[in-house]
Short mmCIF file of C-alpha atoms in Angstrom, two decimals:
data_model
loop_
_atom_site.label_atom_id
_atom_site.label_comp_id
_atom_site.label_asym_id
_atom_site.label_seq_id
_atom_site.Cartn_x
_atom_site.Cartn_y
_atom_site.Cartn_z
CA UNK A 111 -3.39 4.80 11.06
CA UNK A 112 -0.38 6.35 9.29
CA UNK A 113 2.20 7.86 11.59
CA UNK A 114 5.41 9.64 11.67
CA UNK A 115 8.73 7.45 13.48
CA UNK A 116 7.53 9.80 16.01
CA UNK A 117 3.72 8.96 16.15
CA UNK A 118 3.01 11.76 14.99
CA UNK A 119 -0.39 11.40 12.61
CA UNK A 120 0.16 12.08 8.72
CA UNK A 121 -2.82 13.30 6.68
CA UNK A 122 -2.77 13.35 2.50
CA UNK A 123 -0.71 9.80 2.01
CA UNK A 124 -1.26 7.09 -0.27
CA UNK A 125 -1.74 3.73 1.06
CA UNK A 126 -1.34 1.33 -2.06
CA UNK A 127 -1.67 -2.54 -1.59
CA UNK A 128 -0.68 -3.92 -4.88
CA UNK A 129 -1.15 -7.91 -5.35
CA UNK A 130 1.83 -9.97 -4.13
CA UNK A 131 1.09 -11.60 -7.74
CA UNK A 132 3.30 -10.32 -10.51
CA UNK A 133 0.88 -11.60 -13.16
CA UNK A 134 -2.17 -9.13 -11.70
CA UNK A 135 0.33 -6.09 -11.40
CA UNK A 136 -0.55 -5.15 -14.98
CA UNK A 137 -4.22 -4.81 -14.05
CA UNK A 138 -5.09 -1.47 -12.36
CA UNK A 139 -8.23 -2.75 -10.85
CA UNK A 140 -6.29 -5.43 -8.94
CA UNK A 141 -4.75 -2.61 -6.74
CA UNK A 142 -5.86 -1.12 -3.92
CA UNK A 143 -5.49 2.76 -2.73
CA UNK A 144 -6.71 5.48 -0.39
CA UNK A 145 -5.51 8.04 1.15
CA UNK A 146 -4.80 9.02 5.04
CA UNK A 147 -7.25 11.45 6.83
CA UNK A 148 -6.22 14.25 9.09
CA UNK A 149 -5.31 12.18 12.27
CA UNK A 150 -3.66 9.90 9.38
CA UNK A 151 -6.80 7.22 9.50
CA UNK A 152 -7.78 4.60 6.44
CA UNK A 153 -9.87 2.02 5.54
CA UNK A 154 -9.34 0.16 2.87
CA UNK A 155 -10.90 -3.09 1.83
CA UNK A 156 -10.50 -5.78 -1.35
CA UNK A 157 -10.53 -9.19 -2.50
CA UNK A 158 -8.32 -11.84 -0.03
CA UNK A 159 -4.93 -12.39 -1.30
CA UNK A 160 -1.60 -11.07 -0.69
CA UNK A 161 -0.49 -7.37 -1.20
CA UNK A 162 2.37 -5.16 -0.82
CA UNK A 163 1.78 -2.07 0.83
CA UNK A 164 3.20 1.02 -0.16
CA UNK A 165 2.61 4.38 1.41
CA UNK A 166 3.61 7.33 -1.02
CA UNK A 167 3.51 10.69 -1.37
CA UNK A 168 2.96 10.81 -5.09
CA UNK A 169 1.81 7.67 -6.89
CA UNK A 170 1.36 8.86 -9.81
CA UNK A 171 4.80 6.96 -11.30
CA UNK A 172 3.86 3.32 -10.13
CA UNK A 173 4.06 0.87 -12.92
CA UNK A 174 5.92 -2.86 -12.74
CA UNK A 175 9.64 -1.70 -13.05
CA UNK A 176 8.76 0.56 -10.28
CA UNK A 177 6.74 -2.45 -8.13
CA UNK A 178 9.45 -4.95 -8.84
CA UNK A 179 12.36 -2.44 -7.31
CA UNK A 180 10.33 -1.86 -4.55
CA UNK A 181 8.94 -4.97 -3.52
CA UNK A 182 11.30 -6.49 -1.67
CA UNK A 183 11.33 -3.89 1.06
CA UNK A 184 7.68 -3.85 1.58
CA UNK A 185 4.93 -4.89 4.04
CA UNK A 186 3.21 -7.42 3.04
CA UNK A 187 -0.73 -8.07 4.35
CA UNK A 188 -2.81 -10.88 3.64
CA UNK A 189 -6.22 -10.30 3.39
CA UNK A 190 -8.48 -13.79 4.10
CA UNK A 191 -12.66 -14.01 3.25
CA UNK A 192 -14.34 -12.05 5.59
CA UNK A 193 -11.17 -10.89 7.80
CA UNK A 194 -10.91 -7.49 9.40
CA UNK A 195 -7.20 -6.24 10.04
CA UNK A 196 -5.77 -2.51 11.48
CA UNK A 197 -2.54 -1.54 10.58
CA UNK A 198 -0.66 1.10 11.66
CA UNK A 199 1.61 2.28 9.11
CA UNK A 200 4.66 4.56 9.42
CA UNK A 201 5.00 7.03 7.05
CA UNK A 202 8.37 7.49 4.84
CA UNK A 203 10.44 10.84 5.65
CA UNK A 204 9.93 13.83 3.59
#
């Protein structure tokens, strides 16, 4: 789930998780997004690797200069064959 610092749920976010790989971040079908529901549930699901997960209000500005500024303050998930994680996510202030 995505959730305020309070726990409060947050509905109409976007959960991106962008390959850990800087040679697949010019490929838009290497990326992964979906947004939160109103008690701020996902599901999300891709190939295994590595991502970075982002949770945004407006993605509609993501590109690499944007990834590589970012990166280094971001979760990172692995995703392995067959695996089945939950995450709960806390959502950036408004």
């Amino acid at each position: 789930r995505v959730l305020t610092g309070t726990g409060e749920s947050v509905s109409n976010l976007a959960i991106l998780l962008i390959p850990a790989d800087q040679s697949r971040w010019r490929t838009r079908t290497s990326s992964l997004a979906v947004i939160s529901q109103g008690n701020g549930s996902y599901s999300v699901s891709g190939a295994p690797g590595e991502y970075f997960v982002f949770l945004l209000r407006n993605s509609s500005q993501i590109n690499e200069t944007w990834i590589r500024e970012h990166a280094a303050n971001a979760q990172r998930v692995t995703l392995l064959p067959k695996e089945s994680k939950s995450l709960n996510l806390t959502a950036p202030p408004q």
